[in-house]
Coordinates of C-alpha atoms in Angstrom, one line a residue:
M21 CA -36.9 15.0 42.0
L22 CA -33.8 12.7 42.1
G23 CA -34.5 11.9 45.8
E24 CA -38.1 11.1 44.8
V25 CA -37.0 8.6 42.1
V26 CA -34.6 6.9 44.5
N27 CA -37.3 6.6 47.1
A28 CA -39.7 5.2 44.5
G29 CA -37.0 2.8 43.4
R30 CA -36.8 1.7 47.0
A31 CA -40.5 1.1 47.3
A32 CA -40.3 -0.9 43.9
G33 CA -37.3 -3.0 45.1
W34 CA -35.1 -1.6 42.4
V35 CA -32.8 0.1 44.8
P36 CA -31.4 -1.5 48.1
G37 CA -32.2 0.1 51.4
D38 CA -28.7 0.3 52.5
A39 CA -27.6 2.4 49.4
S40 CA -24.6 4.3 50.1
L41 CA -25.7 7.6 48.9
P42 CA -28.3 9.7 51.1
V43 CA -31.5 9.3 49.4
A44 CA -32.9 12.9 49.6
D45 CA -29.5 14.6 49.1
A46 CA -29.3 15.0 45.4
A47 CA -27.1 18.1 46.2
A48 CA -24.3 15.6 47.4
I49 CA -24.2 14.2 43.8
L50 CA -23.9 17.5 42.3
N51 CA -21.2 18.7 44.8
E52 CA -19.1 15.6 43.8
L53 CA -19.5 16.5 40.1
E54 CA -18.6 20.1 40.7
S55 CA -15.4 19.1 42.5
K56 CA -14.4 17.0 39.8
I57 CA -15.0 19.6 37.2
S58 CA -12.9 22.1 39.0
A59 CA -10.0 19.7 39.4
E60 CA -7.2 19.3 36.7
T61 CA -8.4 16.0 35.3
P62 CA -8.9 14.5 31.9
M63 CA -12.5 15.6 32.1
R64 CA -11.4 19.2 32.9
L65 CA -9.1 19.0 29.7
L66 CA -12.1 17.8 27.8
A67 CA -14.2 20.8 29.0
R68 CA -11.4 23.3 28.1
R69 CA -10.6 21.8 24.6
F70 CA -14.2 21.5 23.6
S71 CA -15.4 24.8 25.3
L72 CA -18.2 22.9 27.1
S73 CA -20.4 24.8 29.2
S74 CA -21.3 23.8 32.8
V75 CA -24.6 22.4 31.7
E76 CA -23.0 20.1 29.1
M77 CA -20.4 18.9 31.5
N78 CA -23.1 18.2 34.2
V79 CA -24.9 16.1 31.5
L80 CA -21.8 14.2 30.7
W81 CA -21.1 13.6 34.3
L82 CA -24.8 12.5 34.9
L83 CA -24.5 9.9 31.9
V84 CA -21.1 8.7 33.2
S85 CA -22.5 8.3 36.8
I86 CA -25.5 6.4 35.5
E87 CA -23.1 4.0 33.7
L88 CA -20.8 3.6 36.8
E89 CA -23.0 4.1 39.7
P90 CA -25.6 1.3 40.5
L91 CA -27.8 3.7 42.6
L92 CA -28.3 6.2 39.6
A93 CA -28.6 3.3 37.0
R94 CA -31.5 1.7 39.1
A95 CA -33.1 5.2 39.4
A96 CA -33.1 5.6 35.7
Q97 CA -34.7 2.2 35.4
V98 CA -37.5 3.2 37.6
L99 CA -38.4 5.9 35.1
M100 CA -38.4 3.5 32.2
S101 CA -41.6 2.2 30.6
P102 CA -42.3 -1.5 30.7
G103 CA -40.0 -3.2 27.9
M104 CA -37.6 -0.4 27.8
H105 CA -33.9 -1.6 28.2
E106 CA -31.9 1.6 27.2
L107 CA -31.6 5.0 28.6
S108 CA -33.5 7.6 26.4
A109 CA -33.1 11.3 26.1
Q110 CA -36.4 11.7 27.7
I111 CA -35.4 9.8 30.8
L112 CA -32.1 11.7 31.0
T113 CA -34.0 15.0 30.8
R114 CA -36.2 13.9 33.6
L115 CA -33.3 12.8 35.7
A116 CA -31.4 16.2 35.0
T117 CA -34.5 18.3 35.7
T118 CA -33.5 19.4 39.3
E119 CA -32.4 22.7 40.7
H120 CA -28.8 22.5 39.3
L121 CA -29.1 20.3 36.1
E122 CA -30.5 21.3 32.7
C123 CA -30.8 19.3 29.5
D124 CA -32.3 20.0 26.2
G125 CA -32.2 19.0 22.6
K126 CA -29.4 21.4 21.5
V127 CA -27.1 20.2 24.3
L128 CA -27.5 16.7 23.3
E129 CA -27.0 17.3 19.6
R130 CA -23.8 19.4 20.2
L131 CA -22.4 16.6 22.4
S132 CA -23.3 14.0 19.7
R133 CA -21.6 16.1 17.0
F134 CA -18.4 16.1 19.2
A135 CA -18.6 12.3 19.6
L136 CA -18.9 12.7 23.3
I137 CA -22.2 10.9 23.6
E138 CA -23.8 8.2 21.4
L139 CA -27.3 9.3 20.4
D140 CA -29.4 7.2 18.2
S141 CA -29.5 8.8 14.9
D142 CA -32.6 7.2 13.4
P143 CA -34.5 10.2 12.0
H144 CA -37.8 8.6 12.3
V145 CA -37.5 8.3 16.0
P146 CA -38.2 11.7 18.0
L147 CA -35.3 13.0 19.7
Y148 CA -36.7 12.6 23.2
R149 CA -37.2 8.9 22.5
R150 CA -33.9 8.1 21.1
A151 CA -31.4 5.9 23.1
I152 CA -28.5 7.8 24.7
R153 CA -25.3 6.9 26.5
P154 CA -21.9 8.4 27.1
N155 CA -19.1 7.4 24.6
D156 CA -16.6 4.9 26.0
R157 CA -13.9 7.6 25.7
V158 CA -15.7 9.9 27.9
I159 CA -16.0 7.1 30.5
E160 CA -12.3 6.5 30.5
L161 CA -11.6 10.3 30.7
A162 CA -13.9 10.2 33.8
R163 CA -11.9 7.4 35.3
G164 CA -8.8 9.5 34.9
S165 CA -7.2 7.7 31.8
L166 CA -6.2 9.8 28.7
D167 CA -5.3 6.6 26.7
A168 CA -7.2 6.1 23.5
T169 CA -9.8 3.4 23.3
D170 CA -8.9 0.2 21.6
D171 CA -11.2 0.8 18.6
L172 CA -9.4 4.0 17.7
A173 CA -6.0 2.7 18.6
A174 CA -6.4 0.1 15.8
I175 CA -6.7 2.8 13.2
A176 CA -4.8 5.9 14.5
Q177 CA -1.6 6.7 16.3
L178 CA -0.8 10.0 18.2
I179 CA 2.8 11.3 17.3
P180 CA 3.9 14.2 19.6
A181 CA 5.8 17.1 17.9
A182 CA 8.9 16.3 20.0
D183 CA 9.1 12.7 18.5
T184 CA 8.8 14.1 15.0
Q185 CA 11.6 16.6 15.6
R186 CA 13.9 14.0 16.8
E187 CA 13.2 11.8 13.7
T188 CA 13.4 14.5 11.1
A189 CA 16.7 15.9 12.4
E190 CA 18.4 12.7 10.9
M191 CA 16.8 13.4 7.5
A192 CA 17.6 17.0 7.2
L193 CA 14.2 17.8 5.7
S194 CA 13.6 20.8 3.7
V195 CA 10.0 22.2 4.2
P196 CA 8.7 24.2 1.1
P197 CA 7.9 27.8 2.0
E198 CA 4.2 27.4 1.1
L199 CA 3.9 24.4 3.5
V200 CA 5.5 26.5 6.2
H201 CA 3.2 29.4 5.5
A202 CA 0.0 27.0 5.6
V203 CA 1.0 25.5 8.9
T204 CA 2.0 28.7 10.7
M205 CA -1.3 30.4 9.6
N206 CA -3.3 27.6 11.2
A207 CA -5.9 28.0 8.4
S208 CA -8.6 25.4 7.8
V209 CA -6.9 24.1 4.7
L210 CA -6.4 20.7 3.1
I211 CA -2.6 19.9 2.8
V212 CA -1.9 16.9 0.5
A213 CA 1.7 15.6 0.0
T214 CA 1.8 13.5 -3.1
G215 CA 4.4 10.9 -4.1
I216 CA 5.1 7.1 -3.9
E217 CA 5.0 5.1 -0.9
G218 CA 8.0 5.7 1.3
S219 CA 9.1 8.9 -0.4
G220 CA 8.7 10.8 2.9
R221 CA 5.3 12.3 2.6
A222 CA 4.1 11.6 6.1
T223 CA 7.4 12.5 7.6
L224 CA 7.5 15.9 5.7
L225 CA 3.8 16.7 7.0
R226 CA 4.7 15.7 10.5
H227 CA 7.7 17.8 10.5
A228 CA 5.7 20.8 9.2
A229 CA 3.2 20.3 11.9
S230 CA 5.9 20.1 14.5
I231 CA 7.0 23.6 13.3
A232 CA 3.7 24.9 14.4
G233 CA 4.1 23.0 17.7
R234 CA 1.5 20.5 16.8
A235 CA 1.2 16.8 17.3
V236 CA -0.4 14.7 14.5
L237 CA -3.0 11.9 14.8
A238 CA -1.9 9.6 12.0
V239 CA -4.8 7.6 10.6
R240 CA -4.5 4.5 8.4
S241 CA -7.1 5.3 5.7
S242 CA -7.1 1.4 4.7
A243 CA -8.3 0.6 8.1
L244 CA -11.2 2.7 8.2
A245 CA -14.8 1.2 7.8
V246 CA -16.5 0.8 4.4
D247 CA -19.9 0.9 6.0
P248 CA -21.1 4.7 5.9
A249 CA -22.5 4.7 9.4
K250 CA -19.6 3.1 11.2
L251 CA -17.2 5.4 8.9
S252 CA -19.1 8.4 10.2
R253 CA -18.6 7.5 13.7
Q254 CA -14.9 6.8 13.2
L255 CA -14.3 10.2 11.6
R256 CA -16.1 12.1 14.3
A257 CA -13.9 10.1 16.8
I258 CA -10.9 11.2 15.0
A259 CA -12.0 14.9 15.1
R260 CA -12.6 14.5 18.8
E261 CA -9.3 13.2 19.5
C262 CA -7.5 15.8 17.5
R263 CA -9.5 18.5 19.4
L264 CA -8.7 16.8 22.7
Y265 CA -5.1 16.5 22.1
G266 CA -4.6 19.7 20.1
A267 CA -3.4 17.6 17.4
W268 CA -3.9 17.7 13.5
P269 CA -5.3 14.7 11.6
L270 CA -3.1 13.0 9.1
L271 CA -4.8 10.7 6.8
L272 CA -2.3 8.3 5.3
D273 CA -2.9 7.0 1.8
V274 CA -6.1 8.9 1.3
D275 CA -6.6 7.4 -2.1
E276 CA -8.4 4.7 -0.1
L277 CA -11.0 7.1 0.8
V278 CA -11.9 8.5 -2.8
D279 CA -15.3 6.7 -3.0
R280 CA -16.1 7.8 0.5
T281 CA -15.4 11.5 0.4
A282 CA -19.0 12.6 1.1
A283 CA -18.8 11.2 4.6
V284 CA -15.2 12.5 5.1
D285 CA -16.4 16.2 4.0
V286 CA -19.5 16.2 6.1
E287 CA -17.9 14.5 9.3
L288 CA -14.3 15.0 9.7
I289 CA -13.6 18.1 7.8
S290 CA -16.5 20.1 9.2
G291 CA -15.7 18.8 12.7
H292 CA -12.0 19.8 12.7
V293 CA -10.7 23.3 12.9
G294 CA -7.3 23.9 11.5
P295 CA -5.2 22.1 8.8
L296 CA -6.2 18.8 7.5
L297 CA -3.0 16.7 6.4
A298 CA -3.1 13.7 3.9
T299 CA -0.8 11.6 1.8
S300 CA -1.8 10.5 -1.6
R301 CA -0.2 8.9 -4.6
E302 CA -1.5 11.4 -7.0
A303 CA -3.3 14.8 -7.0
C304 CA -6.2 14.9 -4.7
T305 CA -9.6 14.8 -6.4
W306 CA -11.9 15.5 -3.5
R307 CA -14.7 17.9 -3.8
M308 CA -14.9 20.1 -0.8
T309 CA -14.9 23.6 0.4
R310 CA -11.6 23.7 2.0
P311 CA -8.7 25.3 0.0
L312 CA -6.3 22.8 -1.3
V313 CA -2.6 22.9 -0.9
T314 CA -0.6 20.3 -2.9
V315 CA 3.0 19.4 -2.0
P316 CA 4.7 17.1 -4.4
V317 CA 7.3 14.9 -2.8
E318 CA 10.0 13.9 -5.1
M319 CA 12.5 11.0 -4.7
P320 CA 15.8 12.1 -3.3
D321 CA 18.6 12.8 -5.8
E322 CA 22.0 10.9 -5.6
G323 CA 23.6 13.4 -3.4
H324 CA 20.9 13.1 -0.9
R325 CA 21.0 9.5 -1.0
H326 CA 24.6 9.4 -0.5
N327 CA 24.4 11.7 2.6
M328 CA 21.8 9.4 4.1
W329 CA 23.7 6.2 3.5
R330 CA 26.8 7.8 5.0
R331 CA 24.9 8.8 8.1
A332 CA 23.5 5.4 8.5
F333 CA 26.9 3.8 8.0
P334 CA 29.7 6.2 8.8
A335 CA 32.3 3.5 8.9
A336 CA 31.5 1.8 5.7
G337 CA 33.7 2.0 2.8
D338 CA 33.3 4.7 0.1
D339 CA 32.8 2.3 -2.6
V340 CA 29.9 0.7 -0.8
I341 CA 28.2 4.0 -0.1
Q342 CA 28.8 5.3 -3.6
A343 CA 27.4 2.1 -5.1
A344 CA 24.3 2.1 -2.9
A345 CA 23.6 5.7 -3.7
Q346 CA 24.0 5.3 -7.5
R347 CA 22.3 1.9 -8.0
Y348 CA 19.3 2.3 -5.8
V349 CA 17.1 5.1 -6.4
I350 CA 14.8 4.7 -3.4
S351 CA 12.7 6.7 -1.1
P352 CA 13.9 7.9 2.4
G353 CA 11.5 5.5 4.2
L354 CA 12.7 2.5 2.4
L355 CA 16.4 3.5 2.7
A356 CA 15.9 3.9 6.6
R357 CA 14.2 0.5 6.8
A358 CA 16.9 -1.1 4.7
A359 CA 19.6 0.4 6.8
T360 CA 18.1 -1.1 9.9
S361 CA 18.1 -4.5 8.4
V362 CA 21.6 -4.1 7.1
A363 CA 22.9 -3.0 10.6
A364 CA 21.3 -6.2 12.0
V365 CA 23.1 -8.7 9.8
A366 CA 26.4 -7.1 9.3
D367 CA 29.1 -8.3 11.7
R368 CA 30.5 -4.8 12.1
P369 CA 29.5 -1.4 10.6
D370 CA 32.9 -1.2 8.7
L371 CA 32.1 -4.6 7.1
V372 CA 28.9 -3.6 5.3
T373 CA 28.9 -4.7 1.7
T374 CA 26.5 -3.8 -1.4
D375 CA 25.4 -7.5 -1.0
H376 CA 24.1 -6.7 2.5
V377 CA 22.2 -3.7 1.1
H378 CA 20.9 -5.6 -1.9
R379 CA 19.5 -8.4 0.4
A380 CA 18.0 -6.0 2.8
L381 CA 16.1 -4.2 0.0
R382 CA 15.0 -7.6 -1.4
V383 CA 13.3 -8.5 1.8
H384 CA 11.2 -5.1 2.0
L385 CA 10.4 -5.4 -1.7
E386 CA 9.1 -9.0 -1.3
R387 CA 7.0 -7.9 1.5
R388 CA 5.3 -5.3 -0.7
L389 CA 4.8 -7.7 -3.6
S390 CA 3.6 -10.5 -1.5
G391 CA 1.0 -12.4 -3.4
L392 CA 1.4 -10.4 -6.5
A393 CA 4.7 -11.5 -7.8
Q394 CA 7.4 -14.1 -7.5
R395 CA 11.2 -13.7 -7.7
I396 CA 12.7 -15.7 -10.5
E397 CA 16.3 -16.9 -10.2
T398 CA 18.2 -17.7 -13.6
K399 CA 20.8 -20.3 -13.7
Q400 CA 21.4 -20.2 -17.4
T401 CA 24.2 -18.1 -19.0
W402 CA 24.6 -16.0 -22.1
E403 CA 26.3 -19.1 -23.8
D404 CA 22.8 -20.9 -23.5
L405 CA 21.1 -18.1 -25.4
V406 CA 20.9 -18.7 -29.3
I407 CA 19.4 -15.6 -31.2
P408 CA 20.2 -13.6 -34.3
V409 CA 23.0 -11.2 -34.0
D410 CA 20.9 -8.1 -34.6
Q411 CA 18.3 -9.1 -31.8
F412 CA 21.4 -9.7 -29.5
D413 CA 22.6 -6.3 -30.3
L414 CA 19.3 -4.9 -29.0
L415 CA 19.8 -6.8 -25.7
I416 CA 23.3 -5.1 -25.4
E417 CA 21.6 -1.9 -25.7
L418 CA 19.0 -2.8 -23.0
V419 CA 21.8 -3.4 -20.6
A420 CA 23.7 -0.1 -21.6
R421 CA 20.5 1.9 -21.1
V422 CA 20.1 0.6 -17.6
R423 CA 23.8 1.0 -16.6
H424 CA 24.2 4.4 -18.0
R425 CA 20.7 5.9 -17.5
R426 CA 21.8 8.3 -14.6
Q427 CA 24.7 9.6 -16.7
V428 CA 22.5 10.2 -19.7
L429 CA 19.4 11.5 -18.0
D430 CA 20.9 13.3 -15.0
T431 CA 24.5 14.3 -15.7
W432 CA 23.8 15.1 -19.4
G433 CA 20.5 16.6 -18.8
F434 CA 18.3 14.5 -21.0
S435 CA 15.7 14.0 -18.5
D436 CA 14.8 17.7 -19.1
K437 CA 14.2 16.9 -22.6
V438 CA 12.5 13.7 -22.1
G439 CA 10.1 14.6 -19.3
K440 CA 8.0 11.9 -18.0
G441 CA 8.4 8.4 -19.1
I442 CA 12.0 8.0 -18.4
G443 CA 11.6 4.5 -17.3
L444 CA 12.5 1.4 -19.4
S445 CA 9.8 -0.7 -20.9
V446 CA 10.8 -3.6 -23.1
L447 CA 8.7 -6.0 -25.3
L448 CA 10.1 -9.6 -26.1
S449 CA 7.8 -11.1 -28.7
G450 CA 8.0 -14.3 -30.5
P451 CA 6.8 -17.9 -30.6
P452 CA 6.4 -20.1 -27.5
G453 CA 9.6 -21.6 -26.2
T454 CA 12.0 -19.2 -28.0
G455 CA 13.6 -18.1 -24.7
K456 CA 11.8 -14.8 -24.0
S457 CA 11.7 -15.4 -20.2
M458 CA 15.2 -16.7 -20.2
I459 CA 16.3 -13.3 -21.8
A460 CA 14.7 -11.4 -19.0
G461 CA 16.4 -13.5 -16.5
L462 CA 19.8 -13.2 -18.1
V463 CA 19.3 -9.4 -18.4
A464 CA 18.5 -9.2 -14.7
S465 CA 21.5 -11.2 -13.8
E466 CA 23.8 -9.1 -15.9
L467 CA 22.5 -6.0 -14.3
G468 CA 22.6 -7.6 -10.6
L469 CA 18.9 -6.9 -10.3
D470 CA 16.2 -9.1 -9.0
L471 CA 13.5 -10.2 -11.5
Y472 CA 9.9 -10.7 -10.4
Q473 CA 7.3 -12.5 -12.4
I474 CA 4.0 -10.9 -12.0
D475 CA 1.1 -13.1 -11.2
L476 CA -1.7 -11.8 -13.5
S477 CA -4.4 -14.0 -11.9
R478 CA -3.9 -11.9 -8.8
I479 CA -3.8 -8.6 -10.6
V480 CA -6.7 -8.7 -12.8
S481 CA -9.9 -8.4 -10.8
K482 CA -13.5 -8.3 -11.7
Y483 CA -14.2 -5.6 -9.1
I484 CA -14.0 -2.0 -10.5
G485 CA -10.9 -0.2 -9.6
E486 CA -9.2 -3.3 -7.9
T487 CA -6.9 -3.9 -11.1
E488 CA -5.9 -0.4 -11.1
K489 CA -5.0 -0.5 -7.4
Q490 CA -3.0 -3.6 -7.6
L491 CA -1.0 -2.3 -10.6
A492 CA -0.2 0.9 -8.8
S493 CA 1.4 -1.1 -6.1
L494 CA 3.4 -3.0 -8.6
F495 CA 4.8 0.0 -10.4
E496 CA 5.6 1.8 -7.2
A497 CA 7.6 -1.1 -5.9
A498 CA 9.5 -1.2 -9.2
E499 CA 9.8 2.7 -9.5
S500 CA 13.1 2.6 -7.6
G501 CA 14.8 0.6 -10.2
H502 CA 16.3 -2.0 -8.0
A503 CA 14.0 -4.8 -9.5
I504 CA 12.6 -5.6 -12.7
L505 CA 8.9 -6.7 -13.3
L506 CA 8.3 -9.4 -15.7
F507 CA 4.7 -9.4 -17.3
D508 CA 4.6 -12.9 -19.0
E509 CA 2.1 -13.3 -21.6
A510 CA 1.4 -9.5 -21.4
D511 CA -1.1 -9.3 -24.2
S512 CA -3.8 -10.4 -21.6
L513 CA -3.2 -7.3 -19.7
F514 CA -1.9 -4.9 -22.3
G515 CA -4.2 -6.0 -25.0
K516 CA -6.0 -3.8 -27.5
R517 CA -8.9 -1.5 -26.5
T518 CA -12.1 -2.7 -28.0
E519 CA -15.3 -0.9 -29.2
V520 CA -17.6 -0.2 -26.4
K521 CA -20.6 -2.2 -26.6
S522 CA -21.3 -3.0 -23.0
S523 CA -20.3 -1.7 -19.4
N524 CA -17.7 -4.5 -19.5
D525 CA -16.0 -3.1 -22.4
R526 CA -16.0 0.4 -20.9
Y527 CA -14.4 -0.8 -17.7
A528 CA -11.8 -3.0 -19.7
N529 CA -10.9 0.1 -21.6
L530 CA -10.7 2.1 -18.4
E531 CA -8.0 -0.4 -17.1
V532 CA -6.0 0.0 -20.3
N533 CA -6.2 3.7 -20.2
Y534 CA -4.9 3.6 -16.7
L535 CA -2.0 1.4 -17.8
L536 CA -1.2 3.8 -20.5
Q537 CA -1.1 6.8 -18.1
R538 CA 0.8 4.9 -15.4
M539 CA 3.5 3.6 -18.0
E540 CA 3.8 7.2 -19.3
A541 CA 5.0 8.3 -15.8
F542 CA 7.0 5.1 -15.0
S543 CA 10.7 5.4 -14.3
G544 CA 11.4 1.8 -13.2
I545 CA 12.3 -1.2 -15.5
S546 CA 9.5 -3.7 -16.8
I547 CA 9.8 -6.4 -19.4
L548 CA 6.8 -7.7 -21.2
T549 CA 6.6 -11.0 -23.2
T550 CA 3.9 -12.1 -25.6
N551 CA 3.5 -14.8 -28.2
H552 CA 1.2 -12.4 -30.1
E553 CA 2.7 -9.0 -30.7
T554 CA -0.2 -7.9 -32.9
A555 CA -2.5 -8.2 -29.7
I556 CA -0.6 -5.6 -27.9
D557 CA -2.2 -2.0 -28.0
T558 CA -0.5 0.3 -30.4
A559 CA -0.4 2.9 -27.8
F560 CA 1.7 0.5 -25.6
Q561 CA 4.0 -0.2 -28.5
R562 CA 4.8 3.5 -28.9
R563 CA 5.9 3.8 -25.3
L564 CA 8.3 0.9 -25.5
A565 CA 12.0 1.7 -25.3
L566 CA 12.9 -1.4 -27.0
H567 CA 11.1 -4.3 -29.0
V568 CA 13.1 -7.4 -29.2
R569 CA 11.7 -10.1 -31.6
V570 CA 12.9 -13.5 -30.8
P571 CA 12.4 -15.8 -33.9
M572 CA 11.9 -19.4 -34.2
P573 CA 15.5 -20.7 -34.5
D574 CA 16.9 -21.8 -38.0
K575 CA 18.5 -25.1 -38.6
E576 CA 22.0 -24.1 -37.5
Q577 CA 20.6 -22.4 -34.3
R578 CA 18.6 -25.4 -33.5
A579 CA 21.8 -27.7 -33.8
A580 CA 23.4 -25.2 -31.4
L581 CA 20.6 -25.4 -28.9
W582 CA 20.7 -29.3 -28.9
R583 CA 24.4 -29.0 -28.1
A584 CA 24.1 -26.2 -25.5
M585 CA 21.3 -28.1 -23.6
L586 CA 23.5 -31.0 -22.7
P587 CA 25.4 -30.4 -19.6
D588 CA 29.1 -31.2 -19.5
R589 CA 28.7 -33.6 -16.6
A590 CA 26.0 -35.6 -18.3
A591 CA 27.1 -39.1 -19.6
R592 CA 26.7 -39.2 -23.5
A593 CA 27.7 -41.2 -26.4
A594 CA 30.9 -40.4 -28.2
K595 CA 29.0 -39.2 -31.3
L596 CA 25.7 -37.4 -31.3
D597 CA 24.2 -36.2 -34.6
F598 CA 22.8 -32.7 -33.5
E599 CA 22.6 -31.5 -37.2
S600 CA 20.2 -34.3 -38.2
L601 CA 18.0 -33.7 -35.2
A602 CA 17.9 -29.9 -36.1
A603 CA 17.0 -30.7 -39.8
E604 CA 14.2 -33.2 -38.9
F605 CA 12.6 -31.4 -36.0
V606 CA 11.7 -27.6 -36.2
M607 CA 11.4 -26.8 -32.6
S608 CA 12.1 -23.7 -30.4
G609 CA 14.6 -23.8 -27.6
G610 CA 11.9 -24.6 -24.9
Y611 CA 10.8 -27.7 -26.7
I612 CA 14.4 -28.7 -27.3
K613 CA 15.1 -28.3 -23.6
N614 CA 12.2 -30.6 -22.7
A615 CA 13.4 -33.1 -25.3
V616 CA 16.9 -33.3 -24.0
L617 CA 15.6 -33.8 -20.5
R618 CA 13.3 -36.6 -21.5
A619 CA 16.2 -38.3 -23.4
A620 CA 18.3 -38.0 -20.1
Y621 CA 15.5 -39.9 -18.3
F622 CA 15.4 -42.6 -21.0
A623 CA 19.2 -43.1 -20.8
A624 CA 19.2 -43.2 -16.9
D625 CA 16.4 -45.8 -16.8
E626 CA 18.4 -48.0 -19.2
R627 CA 21.6 -47.3 -17.4
V628 CA 23.6 -46.2 -20.4
P629 CA 24.9 -42.8 -21.5
I630 CA 22.6 -40.6 -23.7
N631 CA 22.9 -41.6 -27.3
H632 CA 21.1 -40.5 -30.6
I633 CA 18.3 -42.9 -30.4
H634 CA 17.4 -41.5 -27.0
L635 CA 17.4 -37.9 -28.3
R636 CA 15.4 -38.7 -31.4
R637 CA 12.8 -40.7 -29.4
A638 CA 12.4 -37.6 -27.1
A639 CA 12.3 -35.2 -29.8
R640 CA 9.5 -37.3 -31.6
A641 CA 7.4 -37.3 -28.3
E642 CA 7.9 -33.4 -28.0
Y643 CA 6.9 -33.0 -31.7
E644 CA 3.7 -34.9 -31.2
A645 CA 2.9 -32.9 -28.1
M646 CA 3.3 -29.9 -30.2
G647 CA 0.5 -31.2 -32.4
M648 CA 3.1 -32.0 -35.2
I649 CA 2.9 -35.3 -37.2
T650 CA 6.0 -37.5 -37.3
F651 CA 6.7 -40.6 -39.3
Q652 CA 8.4 -43.6 -38.0
H653 CA 11.5 -44.7 -40.0
P654 CA 12.0 -48.4 -40.6

């Protein structure tokens, strides 16, 4: 029949008369296909890995030939009805109905399920009329290329077992026995490694797969499509690639797929035979028939971190290695990236310092916090802070809690008693301008840590689930303890839960509930400031390690603030009456700072030293800006 089709095409002018293939010799095409099938080619690998029958392979070859061979393409067009522009299953069946080729609905459905052909999935269109073509991946295989197509390369990466073994040899990973058993049994289970980003979840799973001699296809879940139809095609393609390479799929940060698990269950899981690997922040909540194996991945202890830093910098001083291991409770992934950055900037391996390590970690942290927080540098000193003695004692306790937390929690074993919630959350409350943000900066400077002020406008989202997602990223970044998160005006985020009167109230309460749970498990350092401590949810207040109340300064403290705000280098009059300013103007430190700066500009404009008149004039302006009434003295 193929010869008759070509002859008809010649008569209709579709096929040139000097076509290279013999017109009536359809066997020539079949012989060429058979020779290609028998050779050790990518298509032969495809046939073996998918256990394709000769009929199925012939159909694939025919589809590919129609795409690549003009003679067959024009022959297919001859059989199309007027107005048709795509090859249909019916036309393919007529082309295949020769002595050697067969094609029916079951063959097409199986090839479609393996993502080897693209078959129109519209249920309202009969199978025989659905458009059909070979998948681009199959076309590349027929051309002799095993490289993945660009669309899949953008979301997945094949990692051979040998590469994983070389990488993990440096980390001396210890694979839990239950994980070893799961991978060596090659059972169709879901294995989820849980933990924070960079804790080594993916590395552990890849190492486990390499024990079974398997490569993994690492898939970035965040890059997968949101549209269900496109997601379905992507997941079938992932299952196809895993079967083609004999690899296991590894879904990275599978939390991104929580709302799309139906498609995952139907397409990827049913299409893949063997273990399905995944990483997740928290325990997997998928509903599926596969048995679940959860592997928690904890942060490495100080001894493990010491060994990793020492392997990274064998020539560095013991004090540097010890300080890095003690100070930075970081994940193996972040440690490895930081070590690479340090090696790039240090003049010699033996000249690595703790400052090199700190700056390297800062770069990686700011990349994770990009758009969500901004690093705050504090130039003030403790001498600039004026607060009551009992509140200053609380700040001394705060610093001590951070400096000695490892000794108390780990060495002395208090972490076993405390359980979760071993982090440090502090609330600074008081009127505006009393120095709450300055206190956060001073504490960070004292501890040698970076302070990052959270941009709440970027965190809080009107879209359901987005606020929790952004907060999870923040807490994970601060989990290691080498940075402090500052939630300024925290009552807008940590406010009291309300009575549920609408769906908005319900979702707002869900965000607060998430914060409560996340703070319970938080092990990093966070500082919250508020002008309205009564607006903070009581459940949050119970979880605070410290609550420092910063009151409005009294008269003596205000005089000290006026004096402290004037720099030593500033030109000033011989006598300045700070006591009278403190008595006349009841202002907090923030407003006093603004007044002193105003007075400096007044004096600079008059080209004279700062005097009492300048200070009083500036204080009156600030007082009026506060909404206070002042009286002009004669």
